[in-house]
mmCIF file of C-alpha atoms and ligand atoms in Angstrom:
data_model
loop_
_atom_site.group_PDB
_atom_site.id
_atom_site.type_symbol
_atom_site.label_atom_id
_atom_site.label_comp_id
_atom_site.label_asym_id
_atom_site.label_seq_id
_atom_site.Cartn_x
_atom_site.Cartn_y
_atom_site.Cartn_z
ATOM 1 C CA MET A 1 5.044 8.033 -8.343
ATOM 2 C CA SER A 2 6.343 6.468 -5.172
ATOM 3 C CA SER A 3 3.908 5.677 -2.399
ATOM 4 C CA ARG A 4 3.935 7.576 0.906
ATOM 5 C CA ILE A 5 2.474 4.583 2.723
ATOM 6 C CA GLY A 6 5.014 2.528 4.688
ATOM 7 C CA SER A 7 5.802 -1.121 3.957
ATOM 8 C CA THR A 8 4.340 -2.230 7.309
ATOM 9 C CA GLU A 9 1.017 -0.714 6.317
ATOM 10 C CA TYR A 10 1.115 -2.594 3.010
ATOM 11 C CA ALA A 11 1.752 -5.846 4.897
ATOM 12 C CA ASP A 12 -1.238 -5.041 7.129
ATOM 13 C CA ARG A 13 -3.420 -4.343 4.090
ATOM 14 C CA MET A 14 -2.501 -7.679 2.508
ATOM 15 C CA ALA A 15 -3.210 -9.479 5.791
ATOM 16 C CA GLY A 16 -6.510 -7.608 6.037
ATOM 17 C CA ALA A 17 -7.491 -8.684 2.530
ATOM 18 C CA ARG A 18 -6.703 -12.323 3.313
ATOM 19 C CA GLN A 19 -8.761 -12.154 6.517
ATOM 20 C CA ARG A 20 -11.693 -10.581 4.716
ATOM 21 C CA MET A 21 -11.479 -13.220 1.934
ATOM 22 C CA GLU A 22 -11.822 -15.903 4.559
ATOM 23 C CA GLU A 23 -14.767 -14.139 6.227
ATOM 24 C CA VAL A 24 -16.743 -13.844 2.998
ATOM 25 C CA GLY A 25 -15.719 -17.158 1.411
ATOM 26 C CA ILE A 26 -13.425 -15.969 -1.390
ATOM 27 C CA ASP A 27 -10.789 -18.476 -2.564
ATOM 28 C CA CYS A 28 -8.860 -16.074 -4.765
ATOM 29 C CA LEU A 29 -8.704 -12.326 -5.221
ATOM 30 C CA ALA A 30 -7.934 -11.067 -8.750
ATOM 31 C CA LEU A 31 -7.341 -7.331 -9.007
ATOM 32 C CA THR A 32 -6.821 -5.609 -12.356
ATOM 33 C CA ALA A 33 -5.701 -1.983 -12.951
ATOM 34 C CA GLY A 34 -7.398 0.351 -10.505
ATOM 35 C CA ALA A 35 -7.404 1.694 -6.970
ATOM 36 C CA ASP A 36 -7.826 -1.738 -5.307
ATOM 37 C CA LEU A 37 -4.624 -2.997 -6.946
ATOM 38 C CA PHE A 38 -2.796 0.217 -5.982
ATOM 39 C CA TYR A 39 -4.119 -0.066 -2.416
ATOM 40 C CA LEU A 40 -2.612 -3.534 -1.931
ATOM 41 C CA THR A 41 0.655 -3.106 -3.849
ATOM 42 C CA GLY A 42 1.512 0.610 -4.215
ATOM 43 C CA TYR A 43 1.731 -0.090 -7.965
ATOM 44 C CA LYS A 44 -0.325 2.040 -10.338
ATOM 45 C CA ALA A 45 -1.000 -0.173 -13.350
ATOM 46 C CA MET A 46 -1.959 1.388 -16.655
ATOM 47 C CA PRO A 47 -5.545 0.549 -17.612
ATOM 48 C CA LEU A 48 -4.716 -0.965 -20.994
ATOM 49 C CA GLU A 49 -5.882 -3.857 -23.146
ATOM 50 C CA ARG A 50 -2.749 -5.663 -21.920
ATOM 51 C CA ILE A 51 -3.966 -6.906 -18.552
ATOM 52 C CA THR A 52 -2.166 -6.544 -15.236
ATOM 53 C CA MET A 53 -3.611 -8.724 -12.456
ATOM 54 C CA LEU A 54 -2.674 -9.169 -8.802
ATOM 55 C CA ILE A 55 -3.619 -12.673 -7.691
ATOM 56 C CA VAL A 56 -3.963 -13.392 -3.983
ATOM 57 C CA GLY A 57 -5.050 -16.991 -3.614
ATOM 58 C CA ALA A 58 -5.293 -19.920 -1.284
ATOM 59 C CA TYR A 59 -1.997 -21.324 -2.604
ATOM 60 C CA GLY A 60 1.340 -19.655 -3.195
ATOM 61 C CA GLU A 61 2.424 -16.099 -2.591
ATOM 62 C CA PRO A 62 0.600 -13.081 -4.027
ATOM 63 C CA THR A 63 1.556 -12.719 -7.693
ATOM 64 C CA LEU A 64 1.428 -9.708 -9.961
ATOM 65 C CA VAL A 65 0.900 -10.905 -13.530
ATOM 66 C CA VAL A 66 2.141 -7.967 -15.584
ATOM 67 C CA PRO A 67 2.897 -7.182 -19.251
ATOM 68 C CA ALA A 68 6.671 -7.642 -19.612
ATOM 69 C CA LEU A 69 7.165 -4.152 -20.997
ATOM 70 C CA GLU A 70 5.693 -2.687 -17.808
ATOM 71 C CA ALA A 71 7.570 -4.904 -15.368
ATOM 72 C CA PRO A 72 10.401 -2.322 -14.952
ATOM 73 C CA ARG A 73 7.893 0.066 -13.356
ATOM 74 C CA VAL A 74 6.952 -2.416 -10.626
ATOM 75 C CA GLN A 75 8.557 -1.884 -7.238
ATOM 76 C CA VAL A 76 8.090 -4.769 -4.840
ATOM 77 C CA LEU A 77 8.000 -3.633 -1.221
ATOM 78 C CA ASP A 78 9.665 -6.105 1.151
ATOM 79 C CA GLY A 79 8.734 -9.188 -0.850
ATOM 80 C CA LEU A 80 5.028 -8.380 -0.579
ATOM 81 C CA PHE A 81 4.319 -10.171 -3.862
ATOM 82 C CA ARG A 82 6.190 -11.806 -6.741
ATOM 83 C CA VAL A 83 6.168 -10.588 -10.315
ATOM 84 C CA HIS A 84 5.161 -12.808 -13.242
ATOM 85 C CA PRO A 85 5.767 -10.974 -16.552
ATOM 86 C CA TRP A 86 4.022 -12.129 -19.731
ATOM 87 C CA ASN A 87 5.200 -11.252 -23.244
ATOM 88 C CA ASP A 88 3.390 -9.893 -26.278
ATOM 89 C CA GLY A 89 2.522 -12.883 -28.434
ATOM 90 C CA GLU A 90 1.665 -15.076 -25.469
ATOM 91 C CA ASP A 91 -1.953 -16.119 -24.939
ATOM 92 C CA MET A 92 -2.829 -13.482 -22.319
ATOM 93 C CA VAL A 93 -6.077 -15.026 -21.121
ATOM 94 C CA GLY A 94 -4.354 -18.421 -20.972
ATOM 95 C CA VAL A 95 -1.578 -16.968 -18.783
ATOM 96 C CA LEU A 96 -4.136 -15.393 -16.438
ATOM 97 C CA ALA A 97 -6.312 -18.520 -16.273
ATOM 98 C CA CYS A 98 -3.264 -20.668 -15.528
ATOM 99 C CA ALA A 99 -2.081 -18.335 -12.712
ATOM 100 C CA LEU A 100 -5.598 -18.201 -11.239
ATOM 101 C CA ARG A 101 -5.919 -22.005 -11.329
ATOM 102 C CA LYS A 102 -2.542 -22.428 -9.600
ATOM 103 C CA ALA A 103 -3.643 -20.138 -6.757
ATOM 104 C CA SER A 104 -7.111 -21.640 -6.281
ATOM 105 C CA PRO A 105 -8.704 -24.872 -5.014
ATOM 106 C CA PRO A 106 -11.022 -26.795 -7.391
ATOM 107 C CA ASN A 107 -14.348 -25.063 -8.208
ATOM 108 C CA PRO A 108 -13.199 -21.789 -6.704
ATOM 109 C CA THR A 109 -14.968 -18.524 -5.994
ATOM 110 C CA ILE A 110 -12.805 -15.765 -7.469
ATOM 111 C CA ALA A 111 -13.338 -12.093 -6.592
ATOM 112 C CA LEU A 112 -12.476 -10.055 -9.696
ATOM 113 C CA SER A 113 -12.130 -6.254 -9.918
ATOM 114 C CA GLU A 114 -15.414 -4.684 -11.009
ATOM 115 C CA GLN A 115 -13.505 -2.451 -13.469
ATOM 116 C CA THR A 116 -12.228 -5.446 -15.448
ATOM 117 C CA GLY A 117 -13.544 -5.304 -18.997
ATOM 118 C CA ALA A 118 -16.424 -7.640 -19.764
ATOM 119 C CA GLY A 119 -14.372 -9.106 -22.641
ATOM 120 C CA VAL A 120 -11.707 -10.355 -20.232
ATOM 121 C CA LEU A 121 -14.267 -11.729 -17.801
ATOM 122 C CA LEU A 122 -16.126 -13.554 -20.597
ATOM 123 C CA ALA A 123 -12.880 -15.057 -21.911
ATOM 124 C CA LEU A 124 -11.807 -16.171 -18.423
ATOM 125 C CA ALA A 125 -15.249 -17.608 -17.650
ATOM 126 C CA ASP A 126 -15.066 -19.555 -20.898
ATOM 127 C CA ARG A 127 -11.701 -21.106 -19.930
ATOM 128 C CA MET A 128 -12.620 -21.688 -16.281
ATOM 129 C CA ARG A 129 -15.997 -23.386 -16.459
ATOM 130 C CA HIS A 130 -16.220 -24.444 -12.808
ATOM 131 C CA THR A 131 -15.365 -21.062 -11.368
ATOM 132 C CA ARG A 132 -17.766 -18.630 -9.721
ATOM 133 C CA PHE A 133 -16.759 -15.025 -10.371
ATOM 134 C CA VAL A 134 -17.926 -12.332 -7.939
ATOM 135 C CA GLY A 135 -16.987 -8.667 -7.476
ATOM 136 C CA ALA A 136 -13.821 -7.755 -5.552
ATOM 137 C CA ASN A 137 -15.710 -4.991 -3.750
ATOM 138 C CA ARG A 138 -16.952 -7.465 -1.167
ATOM 139 C CA VAL A 139 -13.335 -7.957 -0.077
ATOM 140 C CA MET A 140 -11.920 -4.489 -0.648
ATOM 141 C CA ARG A 141 -14.678 -2.076 0.409
ATOM 142 C CA GLU A 142 -14.374 -2.812 4.126
ATOM 143 C CA LEU A 143 -10.626 -2.186 4.014
ATOM 144 C CA ARG A 144 -10.641 0.943 1.869
ATOM 145 C CA MET A 145 -13.615 2.632 3.541
ATOM 146 C CA ARG A 146 -11.831 2.981 6.897
ATOM 147 C CA LYS A 147 -8.783 5.195 6.447
ATOM 148 C CA SER A 148 -5.626 4.680 8.490
ATOM 149 C CA ALA A 149 -3.865 7.570 10.231
ATOM 150 C CA ALA A 150 -1.369 7.744 7.346
ATOM 151 C CA GLU A 151 -4.177 7.877 4.786
ATOM 152 C CA LEU A 152 -5.968 10.627 6.735
ATOM 153 C CA ASP A 153 -2.732 12.642 6.729
ATOM 154 C CA LEU A 154 -2.489 12.276 2.954
ATOM 155 C CA LEU A 155 -6.147 13.254 2.472
ATOM 156 C CA ARG A 156 -5.656 16.279 4.728
ATOM 157 C CA ASP A 157 -2.589 17.255 2.702
ATOM 158 C CA ALA A 158 -4.551 16.959 -0.567
ATOM 159 C CA ALA A 159 -7.366 19.070 0.944
ATOM 160 C CA ALA A 160 -4.868 21.747 2.029
ATOM 161 C CA ALA A 161 -3.461 21.837 -1.515
ATOM 162 C CA VAL A 162 -6.862 22.409 -3.077
ATOM 163 C CA ASP A 163 -7.780 24.983 -0.411
ATOM 164 C CA ALA A 164 -4.662 26.939 -1.411
ATOM 165 C CA VAL A 165 -6.068 27.074 -4.956
ATOM 166 C CA VAL A 166 -9.454 28.263 -3.629
ATOM 167 C CA ALA A 167 -7.677 31.063 -1.725
ATOM 168 C CA ASP A 168 -6.640 32.544 -5.079
ATOM 169 C CA TYR A 169 -10.180 32.706 -6.536
ATOM 170 C CA LYS A 170 -10.770 36.205 -5.164
ATOM 171 C CA ALA A 171 -7.762 37.699 -6.953
ATOM 172 C CA MET A 172 -8.419 35.922 -10.269
ATOM 173 C CA ARG A 173 -9.934 37.656 -13.269
ATOM 174 C CA TRP A 174 -13.402 36.223 -14.032
ATOM 175 C CA ALA A 175 -15.479 38.741 -15.986
ATOM 176 C CA GLY A 176 -15.161 38.472 -19.768
ATOM 177 C CA ARG A 177 -13.268 35.159 -19.777
ATOM 178 C CA THR A 178 -14.690 31.864 -20.964
ATOM 179 C CA GLU A 179 -15.375 29.075 -18.505
ATOM 180 C CA ARG A 180 -12.784 27.012 -20.335
ATOM 181 C CA GLU A 181 -10.032 29.638 -19.958
ATOM 182 C CA ILE A 182 -10.750 29.880 -16.242
ATOM 183 C CA ALA A 183 -10.833 26.084 -15.888
ATOM 184 C CA ASP A 184 -7.441 25.819 -17.636
ATOM 185 C CA GLU A 185 -5.933 28.370 -15.242
ATOM 186 C CA ILE A 186 -7.301 26.504 -12.218
ATOM 187 C CA GLY A 187 -5.992 23.209 -13.614
ATOM 188 C CA VAL A 188 -2.477 24.660 -13.780
ATOM 189 C CA ALA A 189 -2.896 25.946 -10.210
ATOM 190 C CA LEU A 190 -3.924 22.463 -8.999
ATOM 191 C CA ARG A 191 -0.705 21.023 -10.385
ATOM 192 C CA GLY A 192 1.243 23.953 -8.948
ATOM 193 C CA ALA A 193 -0.193 23.090 -5.530
ATOM 194 C CA GLY A 194 1.298 19.612 -5.760
ATOM 195 C CA HIS A 195 -1.401 17.457 -7.396
ATOM 196 C CA GLU A 196 0.114 14.921 -9.790
ATOM 197 C CA THR A 197 -3.148 14.745 -11.728
ATOM 198 C CA VAL A 198 -6.109 17.041 -12.216
ATOM 199 C CA ASN A 199 -9.248 14.918 -11.971
ATOM 200 C CA PHE A 200 -11.859 17.550 -12.862
ATOM 201 C CA VAL A 201 -12.386 21.301 -12.968
ATOM 202 C CA ILE A 202 -16.033 22.365 -13.152
ATOM 203 C CA VAL A 203 -16.542 26.063 -13.849
ATOM 204 C CA ALA A 204 -20.292 26.590 -14.302
ATOM 205 C CA SER A 205 -21.311 30.218 -14.729
ATOM 206 C CA GLY A 206 -24.669 31.965 -14.574
ATOM 207 C CA PRO A 207 -27.502 29.697 -15.783
ATOM 208 C CA ASN A 208 -24.969 26.950 -16.645
ATOM 209 C CA ALA A 209 -24.513 26.395 -12.895
ATOM 210 C CA ALA A 210 -27.981 24.868 -12.749
ATOM 211 C CA SER A 211 -26.353 21.738 -14.265
ATOM 212 C CA PRO A 212 -24.343 20.137 -11.411
ATOM 213 C CA HIS A 213 -21.700 18.492 -13.647
ATOM 214 C CA HIS A 214 -21.567 21.226 -16.302
ATOM 215 C CA ASP A 215 -18.654 20.851 -18.724
ATOM 216 C CA PRO A 216 -16.818 24.216 -18.893
ATOM 217 C CA GLY A 217 -17.475 25.737 -22.294
ATOM 218 C CA LEU A 218 -17.242 28.908 -24.305
ATOM 219 C CA ARG A 219 -19.697 31.011 -22.301
ATOM 220 C CA ARG A 220 -18.043 34.219 -21.128
ATOM 221 C CA VAL A 221 -18.524 35.092 -17.488
ATOM 222 C CA GLU A 222 -20.628 38.235 -17.025
ATOM 223 C CA VAL A 223 -20.729 40.774 -14.230
ATOM 224 C CA GLY A 224 -23.480 39.661 -11.853
ATOM 225 C CA ASP A 225 -22.931 35.924 -12.503
ATOM 226 C CA THR A 226 -22.593 33.371 -9.760
ATOM 227 C CA ILE A 227 -20.193 30.559 -10.653
ATOM 228 C CA VAL A 228 -19.992 27.066 -9.172
ATOM 229 C CA VAL A 229 -16.329 26.034 -9.059
ATOM 230 C CA ASP A 230 -15.822 22.369 -8.176
ATOM 231 C CA VAL A 231 -12.273 21.085 -8.485
ATOM 232 C CA GLY A 232 -10.240 18.053 -7.505
ATOM 233 C CA GLY A 233 -6.984 16.307 -8.164
ATOM 234 C CA THR A 234 -4.775 13.530 -6.861
ATOM 235 C CA LYS A 235 -1.813 14.266 -4.604
ATOM 236 C CA ASN A 236 0.475 11.425 -3.505
ATOM 237 C CA GLY A 237 -2.220 8.996 -4.613
ATOM 238 C CA TYR A 238 -5.070 10.533 -2.603
ATOM 239 C CA CYS A 239 -7.860 12.730 -3.955
ATOM 240 C CA SER A 240 -9.001 16.256 -3.193
ATOM 241 C CA ASP A 241 -12.434 17.694 -3.995
ATOM 242 C CA VAL A 242 -13.857 21.082 -2.993
ATOM 243 C CA THR A 243 -16.647 23.341 -4.218
ATOM 244 C CA ARG A 244 -17.001 27.043 -3.585
ATOM 245 C CA CYS A 245 -19.173 29.649 -5.304
ATOM 246 C CA VAL A 246 -17.769 32.812 -6.840
ATOM 247 C CA ALA A 247 -19.872 35.912 -7.548
ATOM 248 C CA VAL A 248 -18.619 38.567 -9.942
ATOM 249 C CA GLY A 249 -19.711 41.667 -8.075
ATOM 250 C CA GLU A 250 -22.384 41.504 -5.383
ATOM 251 C CA PRO A 251 -24.708 38.525 -5.928
ATOM 252 C CA ALA A 252 -28.448 39.048 -6.556
ATOM 253 C CA PRO A 253 -30.788 38.963 -3.502
ATOM 254 C CA GLY A 254 -32.310 35.629 -4.605
ATOM 255 C CA VAL A 255 -28.848 34.066 -4.761
ATOM 256 C CA VAL A 256 -27.889 35.466 -1.352
ATOM 257 C CA LYS A 257 -31.061 34.041 0.210
ATOM 258 C CA ALA A 258 -30.573 30.611 -1.391
ATOM 259 C CA TYR A 259 -26.902 30.520 -0.404
ATOM 260 C CA ALA A 260 -27.720 31.302 3.223
ATOM 261 C CA SER A 261 -30.053 28.292 3.247
ATOM 262 C CA LEU A 262 -27.471 26.081 1.517
ATOM 263 C CA ARG A 263 -24.813 27.063 4.012
ATOM 264 C CA ARG A 264 -27.052 26.235 6.971
ATOM 265 C CA ALA A 265 -27.925 22.873 5.382
ATOM 266 C CA GLN A 266 -24.277 22.002 4.743
ATOM 267 C CA GLU A 267 -23.222 23.037 8.253
ATOM 268 C CA ALA A 268 -26.027 21.034 9.851
ATOM 269 C CA ALA A 269 -25.210 17.961 7.759
ATOM 270 C CA VAL A 270 -21.511 18.139 8.718
ATOM 271 C CA ALA A 271 -22.465 18.601 12.389
ATOM 272 C CA ALA A 272 -24.625 15.456 12.202
ATOM 273 C CA VAL A 273 -21.628 13.296 11.234
ATOM 274 C CA CYS A 274 -20.451 11.039 14.068
ATOM 275 C CA PRO A 275 -19.699 7.375 14.656
ATOM 276 C CA GLY A 276 -22.984 5.448 14.783
ATOM 277 C CA ALA A 277 -24.953 7.787 12.512
ATOM 278 C CA ARG A 278 -26.085 6.240 9.236
ATOM 279 C CA ALA A 279 -24.981 7.593 5.856
ATOM 280 C CA SER A 280 -28.643 8.184 4.974
ATOM 281 C CA ASP A 281 -29.122 10.304 8.138
ATOM 282 C CA ILE A 282 -26.597 12.863 6.876
ATOM 283 C CA ASP A 283 -28.376 13.091 3.536
ATOM 284 C CA ALA A 284 -31.706 13.522 5.344
ATOM 285 C CA VAL A 285 -30.367 16.402 7.457
ATOM 286 C CA ALA A 286 -29.147 18.388 4.429
ATOM 287 C CA ARG A 287 -32.310 17.623 2.446
ATOM 288 C CA GLY A 288 -34.565 18.452 5.408
ATOM 289 C CA HIS A 289 -33.087 21.919 5.848
ATOM 290 C CA LEU A 290 -33.347 22.734 2.148
ATOM 291 C CA THR A 291 -36.909 21.372 1.978
ATOM 292 C CA ASP A 292 -37.963 23.494 4.984
ATOM 293 C CA ASP A 293 -36.646 26.565 3.174
ATOM 294 C CA GLY A 294 -38.467 25.691 -0.051
ATOM 295 C CA TYR A 295 -35.411 24.516 -2.004
ATOM 296 C CA GLY A 296 -35.880 20.743 -1.634
ATOM 297 C CA GLY A 297 -36.990 20.337 -5.246
ATOM 298 C CA TYR A 298 -33.798 22.029 -6.451
ATOM 299 C CA PHE A 299 -31.426 19.658 -4.631
ATOM 300 C CA VAL A 300 -31.204 16.997 -7.322
ATOM 301 C CA HIS A 301 -28.318 14.759 -6.194
ATOM 302 C CA ARG A 302 -27.079 12.805 -3.180
ATOM 303 C CA THR A 303 -25.337 14.700 -0.372
ATOM 304 C CA GLY A 304 -21.906 13.147 -0.769
ATOM 305 C CA HIS A 305 -19.484 10.376 -1.661
ATOM 306 C CA GLY A 306 -16.534 8.709 -0.009
ATOM 307 C CA ILE A 307 -13.071 9.745 -1.156
ATOM 308 C CA GLY A 308 -9.606 8.241 -0.955
ATOM 309 C CA LEU A 309 -7.586 6.658 -3.749
ATOM 310 C CA ASP A 310 -10.676 7.210 -5.908
ATOM 311 C CA ALA A 311 -12.423 10.569 -6.190
ATOM 312 C CA HIS A 312 -15.742 8.774 -5.699
ATOM 313 C CA GLU A 313 -15.850 5.644 -3.549
ATOM 314 C CA GLU A 314 -17.787 4.238 -0.618
ATOM 315 C CA PRO A 315 -19.498 5.252 1.588
ATOM 316 C CA TYR A 316 -22.086 7.121 -0.476
ATOM 317 C CA ILE A 317 -24.065 9.681 1.533
ATOM 318 C CA VAL A 318 -27.415 8.961 -0.033
ATOM 319 C CA ALA A 319 -31.000 8.089 0.903
ATOM 320 C CA GLY A 320 -31.315 4.352 1.492
ATOM 321 C CA ASN A 321 -27.677 3.757 2.467
ATOM 322 C CA THR A 322 -27.973 2.437 6.017
ATOM 323 C CA GLU A 323 -24.200 1.937 6.363
ATOM 324 C CA THR A 324 -23.176 2.979 9.879
ATOM 325 C CA LEU A 325 -20.475 5.643 9.933
ATOM 326 C CA GLU A 326 -17.265 4.740 11.744
ATOM 327 C CA SER A 327 -14.164 6.616 12.781
ATOM 328 C CA GLY A 328 -11.779 6.855 9.810
ATOM 329 C CA MET A 329 -14.442 7.115 7.127
ATOM 330 C CA CYS A 330 -13.936 10.055 4.848
ATOM 331 C CA PHE A 331 -16.486 11.638 2.479
ATOM 332 C CA SER A 332 -17.829 14.820 0.924
ATOM 333 C CA VAL A 333 -20.791 16.801 2.231
ATOM 334 C CA GLU A 334 -21.961 18.798 -0.783
ATOM 335 C CA PRO A 335 -25.592 19.859 -0.974
ATOM 336 C CA GLY A 336 -26.604 22.129 -3.855
ATOM 337 C CA ILE A 337 -29.463 24.249 -5.174
ATOM 338 C CA TYR A 338 -30.031 24.235 -8.944
ATOM 339 C CA VAL A 339 -32.680 26.529 -10.415
ATOM 340 C CA PRO A 340 -32.994 25.741 -14.151
ATOM 341 C CA GLY A 341 -32.429 28.722 -16.422
ATOM 342 C CA GLU A 342 -31.378 30.939 -13.504
ATOM 343 C CA PHE A 343 -28.493 29.922 -11.242
ATOM 344 C CA GLY A 344 -26.859 27.106 -9.315
ATOM 345 C CA LEU A 345 -25.044 26.838 -5.979
ATOM 346 C CA ARG A 346 -23.056 24.064 -4.275
ATOM 347 C CA LEU A 347 -20.917 23.997 -1.138
ATOM 348 C CA GLU A 348 -18.599 21.052 -0.583
ATOM 349 C CA ASP A 349 -16.082 19.989 2.032
ATOM 350 C CA ILE A 350 -14.365 16.670 2.654
ATOM 351 C CA VAL A 351 -14.892 15.500 6.231
ATOM 352 C CA ALA A 352 -13.531 12.616 8.280
ATOM 353 C CA VAL A 353 -15.373 10.760 11.039
ATOM 354 C CA THR A 354 -13.387 10.935 14.297
ATOM 355 C CA PRO A 355 -13.807 8.770 17.432
ATOM 356 C CA ASP A 356 -16.089 11.419 18.940
ATOM 357 C CA GLY A 357 -17.503 13.328 15.981
ATOM 358 C CA VAL A 358 -16.225 14.860 12.801
ATOM 359 C CA THR A 359 -13.399 16.973 11.439
ATOM 360 C CA SER A 360 -13.380 18.912 8.196
ATOM 361 C CA LEU A 361 -10.298 18.377 6.049
ATOM 362 C CA ASN A 362 -11.090 21.481 3.973
ATOM 363 C CA THR A 363 -10.722 24.759 5.815
ATOM 364 C CA ALA A 364 -11.395 27.299 3.028
ATOM 365 C CA PRO A 365 -13.928 29.961 4.185
ATOM 366 C CA HIS A 366 -17.559 29.160 3.384
ATOM 367 C CA ASP A 367 -18.681 32.610 2.215
ATOM 368 C CA ILE A 368 -19.420 33.227 -1.443
ATOM 369 C CA VAL A 369 -16.156 34.515 -2.903
ATOM 370 C CA VAL A 370 -16.967 37.978 -4.265
ATOM 371 C CA ALA A 371 -14.587 38.777 -7.115
ATOM 372 C CA ASP A 372 -13.854 42.250 -8.429
ATOM 373 C CA PRO A 373 -16.127 42.846 -11.473
ATOM 374 C CA THR A 374 -13.653 45.352 -12.964
ATOM 375 C CA ALA A 375 -10.586 43.078 -12.715
HETATM 376 ZN ZN1 ZN B 1 -16.666 18.249 -5.992
HETATM 377 ZN ZN1 ZN B 2 -17.508 15.708 -4.532
#
């Protein structure tokens, strides 16, 4: 997959990482396969036992240490970094330790990707006794949390793709099919809408919807069911994520009443998003509305999560997170009501903080989608 982000933006990202390293006292940044590495290089490394590592240090130019057999996949934008292939049979940890030492002053602090396997970290720590290893998040989170105009365009495009899939829910056949069959059909539709990968398809019907992350199974959808449908994929590197509820025939009065409350809570939480608000404030607004209506005890998760190159990233919209929201931050607002043994409901949009408020990237209608029970 080629990146839709321009080479100037990559140069800015690298400069931003270097500046942040200086601010927080990091001598060397060591990124292994994952979104941080992709963010700085546009290269999507395979998360394998053969390690790929981008090293941005005090000395020398940024270097991508990469398994030789994967080197042909690496595209270097405008000399942003150099490529150092290593061969099978070489001492991998020795190669990495040597490259890290070359890029670092004595007794360095090295910021290593959190996703790096503990085995690799332990082996490196053993070879590099006078090194302090810390998490790369302290360098990368500040950069990745604030989306550029180009990133916002890509997130909006991913949201439009998933909304196009939602638009087809009404015409789909639901009654009599298993959750898994329906999930498979939606997965194909996500790819058809331009996602290169399907990250998850939750189809949780009837009482199964009371479990927020239900794994679609062999239950057949019945007339009268309400179904939580939460889907997301990756399009041009950026993630989509949307939840709507489908009812097969008119939903029961208890479901209608709960959904009306959920909708008000979600709307109020979105409306509370603006620069200067705290992440925890948004969670409190959604939770407050549901608590006032008697559903507080059934809202069992945080209100949202940031989204970008990862489906879940910072900022997390959760009690206790006092992070101040800023223009360019992008996250889900997705309160839910889960009544064990009975039903579940969730409503989710991705929103972006603007200079003077908020904009929703998802534009699919918020009503329960009522599907034809005879289809
Ligand atoms: Zn979701
Ligand atoms: Zn979500």
